[in-house]
Amino acid sequence: MAGTPLRVGFIGLGLMGLPMSLNVLRAGFPLTVWNRTASKARAALDSGAQAGRSPADVASRSDVVITMVSDSPDVEEVVLGREGVLEGARPGCTLVDMSTIAPKVTRSLAQRLAERGVELLDAPVSGGTLGAQNGTLSIMVGGKPQVLERCRPVLQAMGQRITYCGPNGMGQVAKLANQIIAAGTLAAVCEGLVFAATAGADLNAVHQAVSGGAASSWQLEHLGRRILNGDFAPGFMVKLMAKDLRLVAEAAEELGVSQLVTPAVRQLFRTAEQLGYGEEGTQAAVKVLESLAKKEARAG
Amino acid sequence: MAGTPLRVGFIGLGLMGLPMSLNVLRAGFPLTVWNRTASKARAALDSGAQAGRSPADVASRSDVVITMVSDSPDVEEVVLGREGVLEGARPGCTLVDMSTIAPKVTRSLAQRLAERGVELLDAPVSGGTLGAQNGTLSIMVGGKPQVLERCRPVLQAMGQRITYCGPNGMGQVAKLANQIIAAGTLAAVCEGLVFAATAGADLNAVHQAVSGGAASSWQLEHLGRRILNGDFAPGFMVKLMAKDLRLVAEAAEELGVSQLVTPAVRQLFRTAEQLGYGEEGTQAAVKVLESLAKKEARAG
């Protein structure tokens, strides 16, 4: 195999997966793809990827299989289900799961795969669709260090910052910590802006005043600006943040971690989803707070 | 008066006020100072400031009087109390209150001062003791634009970013929005790190992994790093953040703003103060969450 590029499989060609798979192709790796909705694979096939008939078929033709799907049950289905990765993967193959799922599901998958001689890396990402397109994702990796080294050239095609976080599950733990921080920061930005707006402040002045110091953040700079512009297009969708914060709540419960703030943050994003903003960008959480402020003011 | 530098008075020479007053002196303004605890004025007097006998005395000798004290009652005392600024200030004098206080107290003060021909600017700051020392504070200004222009040279001696936010009270509103965002961001950082630590993650790896993207912030970069180093020295004290979040809660109540996340953030800082961390840096909030995680783990 020395000198031959790794044959890569890619399963899950959604908003994130498709541009990631195109970056793998561009880096010169032979690629086989599969997607539940076959039509979404078109752009990858047009760019030179081969069509797999099933996850098992993709796995049988690949040294490294990447999965990029929505949630724990989706990963379990494409890996353990009928015609799943496990049916097709030969010993020595590596599964790189880049989805954000429960750390305990990752650990259980790793065990099932190990019984068949298949290695697992959990390698969830942050950076959104823009990072996926530009190949600048931050990739948080759990698994064996030597397996990461073998797969690193493939990961480098998709991401800029690749951090080894520990054994299987620790990539997911780092990703959930990332979501706790990102969602909480955004919630604070939304609540600060709604407070200032309700008090009658000029939001552009407030945004400028608070951007220079201890309140500054990626969320304030990028999504705070979008809020001022009334731009709710998704960089990352409300419904996916609500799902990630559900994974956080479940993991915190299992770990016995009491959280004071994150449950309120989760409630904010759940409410945003329930109010119909699920497919908007996470900054749409501000609409929940605005509607509360208005209702209170009307009642007061 | 043309060509003569403004005569400045400074009341409140604490951790913030003293370095700010020294920057005013360095910029060449004749300065008279007063502090409740007289000994704390020593460094300013040694650098060439005059000693005022009372706030009234300071005001009688100044064109611009700056107050930098802890809370609404402190400002009311040095301005409206016996031998307060109002007793000494001549018409045409300007009071620049750089304390963080309730917006409604600011508006009521402005009215009282206007009856005596004295202008008010509310001009709270962010940037901490380091910003005060380096003259790089962010200053959020409420009041009349022409009064800000008259006082701008004095403010420029203390701050880098001077933002006009609207009529009296709007500087305070911007500052409270700043605190909502800064405190909420820090709470999210603390909760993310405690989650990862309890799950057994390598916190240095997690900090590196999450610092590159949507979770990044001043709080994560600066205070997250201090948490990893076990450094709880105050840039900004827990007890002052708890006080600022009380001002937020009171103002939100009056405005009829329902907040979902900030009340939990306030509870975190109140608890940190109650547990004896009031004079430590705000990053000591992480200790509250750590102790909760430990208790739960023990009970579980």
PDB file of N, CA, C and O in Angstrom, chain A residues 138 140 161 163-164 170 177-178 180-181 185 188 191-192 198-199 205 208-210 212 214-219 256-262 264 293 296, chain B residues 138 140 161 163-164 170 177-178 180-181 188 191-192 198-199 205 208-210 212 214-219 256-262 264 293 296:
ATOM      1  N   SER A 138     -12.204  23.064  12.432  1.00  0.00           N
ATOM      2  CA  SER A 138     -11.460  22.594  13.594  1.00  0.00           C
ATOM      3  C   SER A 138     -11.961  21.170  13.876  1.00  0.00           C
ATOM      4  O   SER A 138     -13.165  20.944  13.986  1.00  0.00           O
ATOM      5  N   MET A 140     -11.829  17.740  16.232  1.00  0.00           N
ATOM      6  CA  MET A 140     -11.507  17.272  17.582  1.00  0.00           C
ATOM      7  C   MET A 140     -11.511  15.752  17.586  1.00  0.00           C
ATOM      8  O   MET A 140     -12.556  15.147  17.368  1.00  0.00           O
ATOM      9  N   ARG A 161      -7.240  22.982  11.953  1.00  0.00           N
ATOM     10  CA  ARG A 161      -6.792  22.726  13.309  1.00  0.00           C
ATOM     11  C   ARG A 161      -7.257  21.329  13.699  1.00  0.00           C
ATOM     12  O   ARG A 161      -8.455  21.086  13.827  1.00  0.00           O
ATOM     13  N   THR A 163      -6.981  18.592  16.577  1.00  0.00           N
ATOM     14  CA  THR A 163      -6.518  18.455  17.957  1.00  0.00           C
ATOM     15  C   THR A 163      -6.803  17.052  18.470  1.00  0.00           C
ATOM     16  O   THR A 163      -7.956  16.600  18.473  1.00  0.00           O
ATOM     17  N   TYR A 164      -5.764  16.373  18.918  1.00  0.00           N
ATOM     18  CA  TYR A 164      -5.950  15.067  19.537  1.00  0.00           C
ATOM     19  C   TYR A 164      -6.428  15.276  20.972  1.00  0.00           C
ATOM     20  O   TYR A 164      -5.769  15.936  21.769  1.00  0.00           O
ATOM     21  N   MET A 170     -13.491  11.207  23.470  1.00  0.00           N
ATOM     22  CA  MET A 170     -12.977  12.502  23.920  1.00  0.00           C
ATOM     23  C   MET A 170     -13.079  13.578  22.827  1.00  0.00           C
ATOM     24  O   MET A 170     -13.141  14.760  23.141  1.00  0.00           O
ATOM     25  N   ALA A 177     -18.240  20.352  24.685  1.00  0.00           N
ATOM     26  CA  ALA A 177     -17.758  21.522  25.426  1.00  0.00           C
ATOM     27  C   ALA A 177     -17.778  22.757  24.520  1.00  0.00           C
ATOM     28  O   ALA A 177     -18.171  23.851  24.942  1.00  0.00           O
ATOM     29  N   ASN A 178     -17.373  22.571  23.283  1.00  0.00           N
ATOM     30  CA  ASN A 178     -17.415  23.663  22.303  1.00  0.00           C
ATOM     31  C   ASN A 178     -18.839  24.210  22.146  1.00  0.00           C
ATOM     32  O   ASN A 178     -19.055  25.431  22.117  1.00  0.00           O
ATOM     33  N   ILE A 180     -21.373  23.914  24.337  1.00  0.00           N
ATOM     34  CA  ILE A 180     -21.770  24.583  25.587  1.00  0.00           C
ATOM     35  C   ILE A 180     -21.304  26.040  25.552  1.00  0.00           C
ATOM     36  O   ILE A 180     -22.054  26.972  25.860  1.00  0.00           O
ATOM     37  N   ILE A 181     -20.045  26.224  25.146  1.00  0.00           N
ATOM     38  CA  ILE A 181     -19.454  27.566  25.164  1.00  0.00           C
ATOM     39  C   ILE A 181     -20.032  28.439  24.054  1.00  0.00           C
ATOM     40  O   ILE A 181     -20.427  29.590  24.294  1.00  0.00           O
ATOM     41  N   THR A 185     -22.394  31.610  24.851  1.00  0.00           N
ATOM     42  CA  THR A 185     -21.909  32.924  24.435  1.00  0.00           C
ATOM     43  C   THR A 185     -22.950  33.624  23.573  1.00  0.00           C
ATOM     44  O   THR A 185     -23.258  34.804  23.771  1.00  0.00           O
ATOM     45  N   ALA A 188     -25.870  34.861  25.608  1.00  0.00           N
ATOM     46  CA  ALA A 188     -25.513  36.086  26.329  1.00  0.00           C
ATOM     47  C   ALA A 188     -25.534  37.294  25.390  1.00  0.00           C
ATOM     48  O   ALA A 188     -26.016  38.374  25.756  1.00  0.00           O
ATOM     49  N   GLU A 191     -29.169  38.177  24.767  1.00  0.00           N
ATOM     50  CA  GLU A 191     -29.830  38.782  25.919  1.00  0.00           C
ATOM     51  C   GLU A 191     -29.317  40.191  26.173  1.00  0.00           C
ATOM     52  O   GLU A 191     -30.083  41.086  26.544  1.00  0.00           O
ATOM     53  N   GLY A 192     -28.028  40.415  25.947  1.00  0.00           N
ATOM     54  CA  GLY A 192     -27.477  41.767  26.086  1.00  0.00           C
ATOM     55  C   GLY A 192     -28.060  42.728  25.061  1.00  0.00           C
ATOM     56  O   GLY A 192     -28.416  43.870  25.391  1.00  0.00           O
ATOM     57  N   THR A 198     -34.499  47.152  24.335  1.00  0.00           N
ATOM     58  CA  THR A 198     -35.713  47.458  25.095  1.00  0.00           C
ATOM     59  C   THR A 198     -35.539  48.745  25.893  1.00  0.00           C
ATOM     60  O   THR A 198     -36.490  49.492  26.108  1.00  0.00           O
ATOM     61  N   ALA A 199     -34.305  49.020  26.320  1.00  0.00           N
ATOM     62  CA  ALA A 199     -34.033  50.258  27.051  1.00  0.00           C
ATOM     63  C   ALA A 199     -33.930  51.452  26.111  1.00  0.00           C
ATOM     64  O   ALA A 199     -33.709  52.576  26.564  1.00  0.00           O
ATOM     65  N   ALA A 205     -24.407  51.468  18.197  1.00  0.00           N
ATOM     66  CA  ALA A 205     -23.470  52.072  19.155  1.00  0.00           C
ATOM     67  C   ALA A 205     -23.106  51.049  20.233  1.00  0.00           C
ATOM     68  O   ALA A 205     -21.933  50.900  20.589  1.00  0.00           O
ATOM     69  N   GLN A 208     -20.750  48.425  18.912  1.00  0.00           N
ATOM     70  CA  GLN A 208     -19.399  48.968  18.779  1.00  0.00           C
ATOM     71  C   GLN A 208     -18.731  49.106  20.153  1.00  0.00           C
ATOM     72  O   GLN A 208     -17.569  48.743  20.334  1.00  0.00           O
ATOM     73  N   ALA A 209     -19.504  49.618  21.119  1.00  0.00           N
ATOM     74  CA  ALA A 209     -18.931  49.867  22.447  1.00  0.00           C
ATOM     75  C   ALA A 209     -18.475  48.574  23.116  1.00  0.00           C
ATOM     76  O   ALA A 209     -17.432  48.539  23.766  1.00  0.00           O
ATOM     77  N   VAL A 210     -19.262  47.508  22.959  1.00  0.00           N
ATOM     78  CA  VAL A 210     -18.948  46.282  23.697  1.00  0.00           C
ATOM     79  C   VAL A 210     -18.001  45.351  22.938  1.00  0.00           C
ATOM     80  O   VAL A 210     -17.502  44.380  23.501  1.00  0.00           O
ATOM     81  N   GLY A 212     -15.031  45.888  21.853  1.00  0.00           N
ATOM     82  CA  GLY A 212     -13.598  46.091  21.996  1.00  0.00           C
ATOM     83  C   GLY A 212     -12.956  45.387  23.177  1.00  0.00           C
ATOM     84  O   GLY A 212     -11.730  45.309  23.250  1.00  0.00           O
ATOM     85  N   ALA A 214     -13.878  42.940  27.083  1.00  0.00           N
ATOM     86  CA  ALA A 214     -14.080  41.656  27.744  1.00  0.00           C
ATOM     87  C   ALA A 214     -15.344  40.937  27.265  1.00  0.00           C
ATOM     88  O   ALA A 214     -15.517  39.758  27.536  1.00  0.00           O
ATOM     89  N   ALA A 215     -16.220  41.640  26.541  1.00  0.00           N
ATOM     90  CA  ALA A 215     -17.442  41.002  26.042  1.00  0.00           C
ATOM     91  C   ALA A 215     -17.264  40.481  24.618  1.00  0.00           C
ATOM     92  O   ALA A 215     -18.175  39.883  24.056  1.00  0.00           O
ATOM     93  N   SER A 216     -16.089  40.689  24.040  1.00  0.00           N
ATOM     94  CA  SER A 216     -15.915  40.359  22.618  1.00  0.00           C
ATOM     95  C   SER A 216     -15.817  38.850  22.402  1.00  0.00           C
ATOM     96  O   SER A 216     -15.320  38.112  23.250  1.00  0.00           O
ATOM     97  N   SER A 217     -16.328  38.412  21.276  1.00  0.00           N
ATOM     98  CA  SER A 217     -16.338  36.982  20.937  1.00  0.00           C
ATOM     99  C   SER A 217     -16.634  36.829  19.452  1.00  0.00           C
ATOM    100  O   SER A 217     -17.100  37.769  18.789  1.00  0.00           O
ATOM    101  N   TRP A 218     -16.379  35.622  18.962  1.00  0.00           N
ATOM    102  CA  TRP A 218     -16.745  35.291  17.580  1.00  0.00           C
ATOM    103  C   TRP A 218     -18.255  35.465  17.402  1.00  0.00           C
ATOM    104  O   TRP A 218     -18.705  36.003  16.403  1.00  0.00           O
ATOM    105  N   GLN A 219     -19.020  35.015  18.396  1.00  0.00           N
ATOM    106  CA  GLN A 219     -20.485  35.110  18.311  1.00  0.00           C
ATOM    107  C   GLN A 219     -20.946  36.563  18.238  1.00  0.00           C
ATOM    108  O   GLN A 219     -21.811  36.910  17.444  1.00  0.00           O
ATOM    109  N   GLY A 256     -22.925  13.139  36.101  1.00  0.00           N
ATOM    110  CA  GLY A 256     -23.184  13.762  37.387  1.00  0.00           C
ATOM    111  C   GLY A 256     -22.651  15.182  37.461  1.00  0.00           C
ATOM    112  O   GLY A 256     -22.212  15.639  38.507  1.00  0.00           O
ATOM    113  N   VAL A 257     -22.681  15.883  36.322  1.00  0.00           N
ATOM    114  CA  VAL A 257     -22.274  17.291  36.296  1.00  0.00           C
ATOM    115  C   VAL A 257     -23.516  18.154  36.455  1.00  0.00           C
ATOM    116  O   VAL A 257     -24.424  18.092  35.628  1.00  0.00           O
ATOM    117  N   SER A 258     -23.582  18.956  37.532  1.00  0.00           N
ATOM    118  CA  SER A 258     -24.669  19.923  37.682  1.00  0.00           C
ATOM    119  C   SER A 258     -24.342  21.159  36.876  1.00  0.00           C
ATOM    120  O   SER A 258     -23.285  21.753  37.065  1.00  0.00           O
ATOM    121  N   GLN A 259     -25.219  21.554  35.986  1.00  0.00           N
ATOM    122  CA  GLN A 259     -24.993  22.786  35.240  1.00  0.00           C
ATOM    123  C   GLN A 259     -26.022  23.823  35.664  1.00  0.00           C
ATOM    124  O   GLN A 259     -27.200  23.512  35.836  1.00  0.00           O
ATOM    125  N   LEU A 260     -25.572  25.059  35.838  1.00  0.00           N
ATOM    126  CA  LEU A 260     -26.485  26.123  36.252  1.00  0.00           C
ATOM    127  C   LEU A 260     -27.012  26.912  35.059  1.00  0.00           C
ATOM    128  O   LEU A 260     -28.138  27.381  35.071  1.00  0.00           O
ATOM    129  N   VAL A 261     -26.176  27.094  34.043  1.00  0.00           N
ATOM    130  CA  VAL A 261     -26.491  28.036  32.976  1.00  0.00           C
ATOM    131  C   VAL A 261     -26.929  27.318  31.699  1.00  0.00           C
ATOM    132  O   VAL A 261     -27.894  27.724  31.037  1.00  0.00           O
ATOM    133  N   THR A 262     -26.243  26.216  31.361  1.00  0.00           N
ATOM    134  CA  THR A 262     -26.507  25.539  30.091  1.00  0.00           C
ATOM    135  C   THR A 262     -27.954  25.048  29.959  1.00  0.00           C
ATOM    136  O   THR A 262     -28.516  25.104  28.860  1.00  0.00           O
ATOM    137  N   ALA A 264     -30.616  26.547  30.889  1.00  0.00           N
ATOM    138  CA  ALA A 264     -31.384  27.717  30.437  1.00  0.00           C
ATOM    139  C   ALA A 264     -31.069  28.021  28.971  1.00  0.00           C
ATOM    140  O   ALA A 264     -31.952  28.411  28.195  1.00  0.00           O
ATOM    141  N   ALA A 293     -39.761  39.991  25.638  1.00  0.00           N
ATOM    142  CA  ALA A 293     -39.655  41.383  26.075  1.00  0.00           C
ATOM    143  C   ALA A 293     -40.906  42.146  25.687  1.00  0.00           C
ATOM    144  O   ALA A 293     -41.449  42.919  26.468  1.00  0.00           O
ATOM    145  N   GLU A 296     -43.975  41.036  27.870  1.00  0.00           N
ATOM    146  CA  GLU A 296     -43.873  41.605  29.217  1.00  0.00           C
ATOM    147  C   GLU A 296     -44.230  43.078  29.194  1.00  0.00           C
ATOM    148  O   GLU A 296     -44.944  43.576  30.045  1.00  0.00           O
TER     149      GLU A 296
ATOM    150  N   SER B 138     -12.519  51.157  27.270  1.00  0.00           N
ATOM    151  CA  SER B 138     -13.643  51.454  26.390  1.00  0.00           C
ATOM    152  C   SER B 138     -14.642  52.266  27.229  1.00  0.00           C
ATOM    153  O   SER B 138     -15.014  51.842  28.324  1.00  0.00           O
ATOM    154  N   MET B 140     -18.304  54.219  27.533  1.00  0.00           N
ATOM    155  CA  MET B 140     -19.645  54.258  26.951  1.00  0.00           C
ATOM    156  C   MET B 140     -20.379  55.480  27.497  1.00  0.00           C
ATOM    157  O   MET B 140     -20.644  55.546  28.691  1.00  0.00           O
ATOM    158  N   ARG B 161     -11.414  53.746  23.150  1.00  0.00           N
ATOM    159  CA  ARG B 161     -12.645  53.655  22.377  1.00  0.00           C
ATOM    160  C   ARG B 161     -13.707  54.416  23.149  1.00  0.00           C
ATOM    161  O   ARG B 161     -14.120  53.991  24.234  1.00  0.00           O
ATOM    162  N   THR B 163     -17.473  55.718  22.904  1.00  0.00           N
ATOM    163  CA  THR B 163     -18.663  55.540  22.073  1.00  0.00           C
ATOM    164  C   THR B 163     -19.823  56.350  22.641  1.00  0.00           C
ATOM    165  O   THR B 163     -20.208  56.162  23.801  1.00  0.00           O
ATOM    166  N   TYR B 164     -20.382  57.232  21.811  1.00  0.00           N
ATOM    167  CA  TYR B 164     -21.573  57.967  22.226  1.00  0.00           C
ATOM    168  C   TYR B 164     -22.782  57.051  22.071  1.00  0.00           C
ATOM    169  O   TYR B 164     -23.057  56.539  20.981  1.00  0.00           O
ATOM    170  N   MET B 170     -27.950  56.072  28.808  1.00  0.00           N
ATOM    171  CA  MET B 170     -27.636  55.119  27.737  1.00  0.00           C
ATOM    172  C   MET B 170     -26.200  54.601  27.820  1.00  0.00           C
ATOM    173  O   MET B 170     -25.913  53.503  27.343  1.00  0.00           O
ATOM    174  N   ALA B 177     -25.362  46.028  29.259  1.00  0.00           N
ATOM    175  CA  ALA B 177     -25.387  45.050  28.159  1.00  0.00           C
ATOM    176  C   ALA B 177     -24.017  44.378  28.053  1.00  0.00           C
ATOM    177  O   ALA B 177     -23.920  43.153  27.844  1.00  0.00           O
ATOM    178  N   ASN B 178     -22.961  45.159  28.193  1.00  0.00           N
ATOM    179  CA  ASN B 178     -21.598  44.619  28.172  1.00  0.00           C
ATOM    180  C   ASN B 178     -21.418  43.555  29.266  1.00  0.00           C
ATOM    181  O   ASN B 178     -20.843  42.486  29.024  1.00  0.00           O
ATOM    182  N   ILE B 180     -23.835  41.799  30.821  1.00  0.00           N
ATOM    183  CA  ILE B 180     -24.659  40.625  30.495  1.00  0.00           C
ATOM    184  C   ILE B 180     -23.876  39.685  29.584  1.00  0.00           C
ATOM    185  O   ILE B 180     -23.810  38.476  29.801  1.00  0.00           O
ATOM    186  N   ILE B 181     -23.245  40.285  28.565  1.00  0.00           N
ATOM    187  CA  ILE B 181     -22.542  39.475  27.559  1.00  0.00           C
ATOM    188  C   ILE B 181     -21.255  38.895  28.137  1.00  0.00           C
ATOM    189  O   ILE B 181     -20.972  37.702  27.987  1.00  0.00           O
ATOM    190  N   ALA B 188     -20.440  30.405  30.391  1.00  0.00           N
ATOM    191  CA  ALA B 188     -20.438  29.330  29.390  1.00  0.00           C
ATOM    192  C   ALA B 188     -19.058  28.683  29.297  1.00  0.00           C
ATOM    193  O   ALA B 188     -18.946  27.451  29.197  1.00  0.00           O
ATOM    194  N   GLU B 191     -18.633  26.477  32.347  1.00  0.00           N
ATOM    195  CA  GLU B 191     -19.445  25.264  32.304  1.00  0.00           C
ATOM    196  C   GLU B 191     -18.919  24.279  31.266  1.00  0.00           C
ATOM    197  O   GLU B 191     -18.933  23.064  31.486  1.00  0.00           O
ATOM    198  N   GLY B 192     -18.417  24.798  30.157  1.00  0.00           N
ATOM    199  CA  GLY B 192     -17.823  23.931  29.137  1.00  0.00           C
ATOM    200  C   GLY B 192     -16.567  23.239  29.656  1.00  0.00           C
ATOM    201  O   GLY B 192     -16.369  22.033  29.432  1.00  0.00           O
ATOM    202  N   THR B 198     -14.806  16.875  33.910  1.00  0.00           N
ATOM    203  CA  THR B 198     -15.492  15.783  34.590  1.00  0.00           C
ATOM    204  C   THR B 198     -15.546  14.538  33.710  1.00  0.00           C
ATOM    205  O   THR B 198     -15.514  13.408  34.202  1.00  0.00           O
ATOM    206  N   ALA B 199     -15.602  14.768  32.390  1.00  0.00           N
ATOM    207  CA  ALA B 199     -15.618  13.630  31.462  1.00  0.00           C
ATOM    208  C   ALA B 199     -14.225  13.047  31.266  1.00  0.00           C
ATOM    209  O   ALA B 199     -14.059  12.081  30.509  1.00  0.00           O
ATOM    210  N   ALA B 205      -5.930  20.369  25.717  1.00  0.00           N
ATOM    211  CA  ALA B 205      -6.345  19.989  24.364  1.00  0.00           C
ATOM    212  C   ALA B 205      -7.700  20.599  24.035  1.00  0.00           C
ATOM    213  O   ALA B 205      -7.902  21.147  22.946  1.00  0.00           O
ATOM    214  N   GLN B 208      -7.443  24.284  23.388  1.00  0.00           N
ATOM    215  CA  GLN B 208      -6.881  24.553  22.068  1.00  0.00           C
ATOM    216  C   GLN B 208      -7.905  24.265  20.975  1.00  0.00           C
ATOM    217  O   GLN B 208      -8.070  25.051  20.035  1.00  0.00           O
ATOM    218  N   ALA B 209      -8.608  23.148  21.114  1.00  0.00           N
ATOM    219  CA  ALA B 209      -9.556  22.745  20.072  1.00  0.00           C
ATOM    220  C   ALA B 209     -10.681  23.759  19.912  1.00  0.00           C
ATOM    221  O   ALA B 209     -11.104  24.045  18.796  1.00  0.00           O
ATOM    222  N   VAL B 210     -11.173  24.304  21.025  1.00  0.00           N
ATOM    223  CA  VAL B 210     -12.353  25.177  20.937  1.00  0.00           C
ATOM    224  C   VAL B 210     -11.975  26.639  20.719  1.00  0.00           C
ATOM    225  O   VAL B 210     -12.848  27.465  20.430  1.00  0.00           O
ATOM    226  N   GLY B 212     -10.345  28.017  18.310  1.00  0.00           N
ATOM    227  CA  GLY B 212     -10.171  28.485  16.937  1.00  0.00           C
ATOM    228  C   GLY B 212     -11.428  28.925  16.241  1.00  0.00           C
ATOM    229  O   GLY B 212     -11.357  29.548  15.185  1.00  0.00           O
ATOM    230  N   ALA B 214     -16.112  29.056  16.564  1.00  0.00           N
ATOM    231  CA  ALA B 214     -17.322  29.761  16.976  1.00  0.00           C
ATOM    232  C   ALA B 214     -17.441  29.906  18.489  1.00  0.00           C
ATOM    233  O   ALA B 214     -18.259  30.671  18.973  1.00  0.00           O
ATOM    234  N   ALA B 215     -16.611  29.194  19.247  1.00  0.00           N
ATOM    235  CA  ALA B 215     -16.652  29.309  20.712  1.00  0.00           C
ATOM    236  C   ALA B 215     -15.632  30.325  21.223  1.00  0.00           C
ATOM    237  O   ALA B 215     -15.574  30.580  22.429  1.00  0.00           O
ATOM    238  N   SER B 216     -14.868  30.903  20.334  1.00  0.00           N
ATOM    239  CA  SER B 216     -13.763  31.758  20.793  1.00  0.00           C
ATOM    240  C   SER B 216     -14.266  33.110  21.318  1.00  0.00           C
ATOM    241  O   SER B 216     -15.269  33.636  20.857  1.00  0.00           O
ATOM    242  N   SER B 217     -13.572  33.619  22.308  1.00  0.00           N
ATOM    243  CA  SER B 217     -13.951  34.882  22.943  1.00  0.00           C
ATOM    244  C   SER B 217     -12.780  35.393  23.766  1.00  0.00           C
ATOM    245  O   SER B 217     -11.846  34.655  24.075  1.00  0.00           O
ATOM    246  N   TRP B 218     -12.866  36.662  24.139  1.00  0.00           N
ATOM    247  CA  TRP B 218     -11.898  37.253  25.054  1.00  0.00           C
ATOM    248  C   TRP B 218     -11.886  36.449  26.358  1.00  0.00           C
ATOM    249  O   TRP B 218     -10.828  36.164  26.920  1.00  0.00           O
ATOM    250  N   GLN B 219     -13.081  36.089  26.847  1.00  0.00           N
ATOM    251  CA  GLN B 219     -13.175  35.365  28.121  1.00  0.00           C
ATOM    252  C   GLN B 219     -12.500  33.997  28.023  1.00  0.00           C
ATOM    253  O   GLN B 219     -11.773  33.596  28.929  1.00  0.00           O
ATOM    254  N   GLY B 256     -39.394  45.533  31.993  1.00  0.00           N
ATOM    255  CA  GLY B 256     -40.252  44.444  31.544  1.00  0.00           C
ATOM    256  C   GLY B 256     -39.558  43.535  30.559  1.00  0.00           C
ATOM    257  O   GLY B 256     -40.174  42.998  29.637  1.00  0.00           O
ATOM    258  N   VAL B 257     -38.241  43.361  30.711  1.00  0.00           N
ATOM    259  CA  VAL B 257     -37.489  42.427  29.869  1.00  0.00           C
ATOM    260  C   VAL B 257     -37.402  41.080  30.586  1.00  0.00           C
ATOM    261  O   VAL B 257     -36.848  40.999  31.675  1.00  0.00           O
ATOM    262  N   SER B 258     -37.967  40.028  29.990  1.00  0.00           N
ATOM    263  CA  SER B 258     -37.792  38.684  30.535  1.00  0.00           C
ATOM    264  C   SER B 258     -36.469  38.128  30.081  1.00  0.00           C
ATOM    265  O   SER B 258     -36.201  38.066  28.885  1.00  0.00           O
ATOM    266  N   GLN B 259     -35.626  37.729  31.005  1.00  0.00           N
ATOM    267  CA  GLN B 259     -34.363  37.111  30.631  1.00  0.00           C
ATOM    268  C   GLN B 259     -34.399  35.640  31.006  1.00  0.00           C
ATOM    269  O   GLN B 259     -34.885  35.273  32.078  1.00  0.00           O
ATOM    270  N   LEU B 260     -33.886  34.791  30.117  1.00  0.00           N
ATOM    271  CA  LEU B 260     -33.889  33.351  30.381  1.00  0.00           C
ATOM    272  C   LEU B 260     -32.565  32.890  30.967  1.00  0.00           C
ATOM    273  O   LEU B 260     -32.524  31.980  31.788  1.00  0.00           O
ATOM    274  N   VAL B 261     -31.469  33.504  30.518  1.00  0.00           N
ATOM    275  CA  VAL B 261     -30.143  32.980  30.831  1.00  0.00           C
ATOM    276  C   VAL B 261     -29.439  33.817  31.900  1.00  0.00           C
ATOM    277  O   VAL B 261     -28.804  33.279  32.808  1.00  0.00           O
ATOM    278  N   THR B 262     -29.564  35.136  31.822  1.00  0.00           N
ATOM    279  CA  THR B 262     -28.824  36.008  32.729  1.00  0.00           C
ATOM    280  C   THR B 262     -29.162  35.771  34.208  1.00  0.00           C
ATOM    281  O   THR B 262     -28.260  35.861  35.050  1.00  0.00           O
ATOM    282  N   ALA B 264     -29.645  32.974  35.664  1.00  0.00           N
ATOM    283  CA  ALA B 264     -28.817  31.834  36.071  1.00  0.00           C
ATOM    284  C   ALA B 264     -27.353  32.261  36.182  1.00  0.00           C
ATOM    285  O   ALA B 264     -26.629  31.810  37.074  1.00  0.00           O
ATOM    286  N   ALA B 293     -20.097  19.689  40.588  1.00  0.00           N
ATOM    287  CA  ALA B 293     -19.797  18.454  39.847  1.00  0.00           C
ATOM    288  C   ALA B 293     -19.288  17.384  40.800  1.00  0.00           C
ATOM    289  O   ALA B 293     -19.672  16.220  40.714  1.00  0.00           O
ATOM    290  N   GLU B 296     -22.169  16.032  43.093  1.00  0.00           N
ATOM    291  CA  GLU B 296     -23.052  15.140  42.334  1.00  0.00           C
ATOM    292  C   GLU B 296     -22.387  13.794  42.111  1.00  0.00           C
ATOM    293  O   GLU B 296     -22.994  12.751  42.273  1.00  0.00           O
TER     294      GLU B 296
END
